[in-house]
Amino acid sequence: DVFQSPSTRMARAALMDCAMNHGFLALIAESGAGKSTLREDLEQRIIDENRPIIVIKPYVVEMETNDQKGTPLKSSHITESIIATLAPAEGMKGSPQARTRQAEKLLIDSTAAGYSHLLVIEEAHRLPKTTFRHLKGFLELKRGLRRMIGVALVAQTELLGLLSAQNADMREIVQRCEVIQLRPLDNDLGEYIRHKFARLDMR
């Protein structure tokens, strides 16, 4: 059902690689370009192919960059999301430090059981800069030399400005993050239309 242009195929492969190998990826495109569809496609492939990958998705419905506009997503919320996903029946520890240790222990146990973990943040162009910088800490959670969690950011083109090399306070993130941009259909428009009609056995 999902049309695959060369740009889409590259993004699809990069997302799966990020999930399997705990990478750090930003999938960027204009609104309506199919970013969320690719994220859903990744989750469906994980189910269909029975891959040992756990997807962790923090709640981002009201997320904004600051308190005046909405509710910023903070690193503590990501920690809580990890705990809720890996151990939904386990109570949250009281202090932030204890919750961080709890999340790390759950990731260690899950990794030891053979699972990979992917943190997916939709609408990532609305992330506060502080949370962006804290993502480095999650990526550095390791069991031995192996990362225990990867990060996939799904965002509109505003994120390109935030991930610019000109932002000195973001350079540690910029240096580590692979950026994938979904391109417009352009010359693939005819193939896209043929693909959609073929799903209905029509020319």
Short mmCIF file of C-alpha atoms in Angstrom, two decimals:
data_model
loop_
_atom_site.label_atom_id
_atom_site.label_comp_id
_atom_site.label_asym_id
_atom_site.label_seq_id
_atom_site.Cartn_x
_atom_site.Cartn_y
_atom_site.Cartn_z
CA ASP A 1 0.00 0.00 0.00
CA VAL A 2 2.90 2.39 0.64
CA PHE A 3 4.38 3.82 -2.56
CA GLN A 4 8.16 3.68 -2.52
CA SER A 5 10.09 6.33 -4.40
CA PRO A 6 13.91 6.17 -4.23
CA SER A 7 13.76 8.71 -1.37
CA THR A 8 11.15 6.66 0.49
CA ARG A 9 13.10 3.42 0.06
CA MET A 10 16.21 5.03 1.50
CA ALA A 11 14.27 6.42 4.48
CA ARG A 12 12.55 3.06 5.06
CA ALA A 13 15.89 1.21 5.13
CA ALA A 14 17.47 3.85 7.38
CA LEU A 15 14.64 3.61 9.91
CA MET A 16 14.97 -0.16 10.19
CA ASP A 17 18.75 0.11 10.50
CA CYS A 18 18.32 2.70 13.25
CA ALA A 19 15.92 0.38 15.09
CA MET A 20 18.11 -2.70 14.81
CA ASN A 21 21.46 -1.04 15.55
CA HIS A 22 20.49 1.71 18.00
CA GLY A 23 21.26 4.58 15.65
CA PHE A 24 20.38 8.27 15.83
CA LEU A 25 18.25 9.48 12.93
CA ALA A 26 16.15 12.51 12.00
CA LEU A 27 13.50 11.91 9.33
CA ILE A 28 12.54 15.33 7.99
CA ALA A 29 9.93 16.38 5.44
CA GLU A 30 7.11 18.83 4.81
CA SER A 31 3.72 18.21 6.40
CA GLY A 32 1.84 15.44 4.57
CA ALA A 33 4.93 13.99 2.90
CA GLY A 34 4.48 10.57 4.53
CA LYS A 35 6.72 10.70 7.61
CA SER A 36 4.15 9.20 9.98
CA THR A 37 3.22 6.59 7.36
CA LEU A 38 6.86 5.47 7.26
CA ARG A 39 6.92 5.29 11.06
CA GLU A 40 3.76 3.17 11.01
CA ASP A 41 5.26 1.04 8.23
CA LEU A 42 8.32 0.42 10.41
CA GLU A 43 6.17 -0.74 13.32
CA GLN A 44 4.16 -3.02 11.01
CA ARG A 45 7.35 -4.56 9.58
CA ILE A 46 8.61 -5.22 13.11
CA ILE A 47 5.36 -7.09 13.83
CA ASP A 48 5.16 -8.91 10.48
CA GLU A 49 8.81 -9.98 10.51
CA ASN A 50 8.70 -10.83 14.23
CA ARG A 51 11.77 -8.72 14.93
CA PRO A 52 12.92 -8.35 18.58
CA ILE A 53 12.57 -4.56 18.55
CA ILE A 54 10.61 -2.55 21.12
CA VAL A 55 9.38 0.87 19.99
CA ILE A 56 9.04 3.52 22.70
CA LYS A 57 6.84 6.52 21.86
CA PRO A 58 6.49 9.40 24.35
CA TYR A 59 3.16 11.24 24.35
CA VAL A 60 3.52 14.33 22.15
CA VAL A 61 -0.04 15.49 21.41
CA GLU A 62 0.31 18.83 23.25
CA MET A 63 4.09 19.14 22.89
CA GLU A 64 5.54 22.60 22.30
CA THR A 65 8.95 24.19 22.76
CA ASN A 66 7.96 26.06 25.95
CA ASP A 67 5.35 26.28 28.71
CA GLN A 68 3.69 29.34 27.19
CA LYS A 69 2.65 27.47 24.03
CA GLY A 70 1.96 24.00 25.44
CA THR A 71 3.72 21.18 27.28
CA PRO A 72 7.45 20.74 26.55
CA LEU A 73 8.71 17.15 26.33
CA LYS A 74 11.45 16.78 28.94
CA SER A 75 14.00 14.04 29.49
CA SER A 76 12.07 12.95 32.59
CA HIS A 77 9.03 12.28 30.38
CA ILE A 78 11.18 10.12 28.09
CA THR A 79 12.45 8.17 31.11
CA GLU A 80 8.86 7.60 32.25
CA SER A 81 7.90 6.45 28.75
CA ILE A 82 10.74 3.88 28.76
CA ILE A 83 9.56 2.50 32.10
CA ALA A 84 5.88 2.45 31.06
CA THR A 85 6.71 0.61 27.81
CA LEU A 86 9.14 -1.98 29.21
CA ALA A 87 7.34 -2.63 32.51
CA PRO A 88 3.76 -1.32 32.37
CA ALA A 89 2.81 -3.10 35.61
CA GLU A 90 5.81 -1.74 37.53
CA GLY A 91 5.34 1.36 39.64
CA MET A 92 7.45 4.45 38.94
CA LYS A 93 10.11 5.27 41.49
CA GLY A 94 9.62 8.47 43.45
CA SER A 95 12.64 10.60 42.57
CA PRO A 96 14.03 11.49 39.11
CA GLN A 97 17.34 9.81 39.95
CA ALA A 98 15.58 6.61 41.02
CA ARG A 99 13.43 6.61 37.86
CA THR A 100 16.55 7.03 35.71
CA ARG A 101 18.19 4.03 37.42
CA GLN A 102 14.92 2.10 37.03
CA ALA A 103 14.78 2.82 33.29
CA GLU A 104 18.44 1.86 32.82
CA LYS A 105 17.92 -1.42 34.70
CA LEU A 106 14.90 -2.26 32.53
CA LEU A 107 16.90 -1.53 29.37
CA ILE A 108 19.77 -3.73 30.62
CA ASP A 109 17.42 -6.62 31.32
CA SER A 110 15.58 -6.22 28.02
CA THR A 111 18.86 -6.01 26.07
CA ALA A 112 20.12 -9.13 27.84
CA ALA A 113 16.92 -10.88 26.71
CA GLY A 114 17.84 -10.08 23.09
CA TYR A 115 15.73 -6.99 22.39
CA SER A 116 16.66 -3.75 20.64
CA HIS A 117 14.93 -0.50 21.57
CA LEU A 118 13.96 2.51 19.48
CA LEU A 119 12.79 5.81 20.93
CA VAL A 120 10.53 7.49 18.35
CA ILE A 121 9.67 11.16 18.86
CA GLU A 122 7.08 12.58 16.48
CA GLU A 123 6.80 16.35 15.91
CA ALA A 124 10.45 16.58 16.97
CA HIS A 125 10.77 20.10 15.54
CA ARG A 126 8.85 21.15 18.68
CA LEU A 127 11.41 19.68 21.08
CA PRO A 128 13.09 22.14 23.46
CA LYS A 129 16.83 22.54 22.91
CA THR A 130 17.50 21.23 26.42
CA THR A 131 15.72 17.95 25.66
CA PHE A 132 17.65 17.65 22.40
CA ARG A 133 20.92 17.87 24.30
CA HIS A 134 19.68 15.32 26.85
CA LEU A 135 19.10 12.79 24.05
CA LYS A 136 22.87 12.27 24.03
CA GLY A 137 22.56 10.82 27.55
CA PHE A 138 20.00 8.25 26.42
CA LEU A 139 22.18 7.25 23.47
CA GLU A 140 25.09 6.72 25.85
CA LEU A 141 23.20 4.15 27.93
CA LYS A 142 25.18 1.01 27.18
CA ARG A 143 25.54 -2.63 28.14
CA GLY A 144 29.24 -3.17 27.73
CA LEU A 145 30.16 -1.43 24.47
CA ARG A 146 26.70 -1.77 22.94
CA ARG A 147 24.09 0.95 22.96
CA MET A 148 20.79 -0.08 24.49
CA ILE A 149 18.52 2.41 22.75
CA GLY A 150 18.36 4.24 19.42
CA VAL A 151 16.54 7.48 18.63
CA ALA A 152 14.43 8.34 15.58
CA LEU A 153 13.16 11.90 15.31
CA VAL A 154 10.22 12.53 12.96
CA ALA A 155 9.93 16.19 12.13
CA GLN A 156 8.97 18.93 9.73
CA THR A 157 11.59 21.03 7.97
CA GLU A 158 11.92 23.49 10.88
CA LEU A 159 14.21 20.92 12.48
CA LEU A 160 16.85 21.57 9.79
CA GLY A 161 17.49 24.99 11.29
CA LEU A 162 17.87 23.55 14.77
CA LEU A 163 20.29 20.89 13.52
CA SER A 164 22.41 23.45 11.68
CA ALA A 165 26.16 23.33 12.26
CA GLN A 166 25.87 27.05 13.05
CA ASN A 167 24.19 26.24 16.38
CA ALA A 168 27.23 25.90 18.61
CA ASP A 169 25.20 24.67 21.59
CA MET A 170 23.79 21.83 19.46
CA ARG A 171 27.05 20.60 17.89
CA GLU A 172 27.21 17.37 19.94
CA ILE A 173 23.78 16.42 18.61
CA VAL A 174 24.45 17.61 15.05
CA GLN A 175 27.65 15.55 14.86
CA ARG A 176 25.86 12.35 15.89
CA CYS A 177 22.53 12.64 14.07
CA GLU A 178 21.98 11.24 10.58
CA VAL A 179 19.52 13.45 8.68
CA ILE A 180 17.22 11.88 6.08
CA GLN A 181 15.03 14.23 4.02
CA LEU A 182 11.99 12.94 2.16
CA ARG A 183 11.93 14.57 -1.25
CA PRO A 184 8.80 15.69 -3.16
CA LEU A 185 7.34 13.19 -5.65
CA ASP A 186 8.30 15.37 -8.64
CA ASN A 187 9.22 12.95 -11.46
CA ASP A 188 7.78 10.00 -9.48
CA LEU A 189 4.25 11.42 -9.56
CA GLY A 190 3.16 9.24 -12.50
CA GLU A 191 4.45 6.08 -10.82
CA TYR A 192 2.71 7.09 -7.59
CA ILE A 193 -0.65 7.45 -9.34
CA ARG A 194 -0.17 4.14 -11.20
CA HIS A 195 0.65 2.44 -7.90
CA LYS A 196 -2.51 3.75 -6.22
CA PHE A 197 -4.76 2.79 -9.13
CA ALA A 198 -3.17 -0.67 -9.31
CA ARG A 199 -4.28 -1.28 -5.70
CA LEU A 200 -7.84 -1.09 -7.08
CA ASP A 201 -7.01 -3.16 -10.18
CA MET A 202 -7.48 -0.09 -12.33
CA ARG A 203 -5.33 1.62 -14.94
#
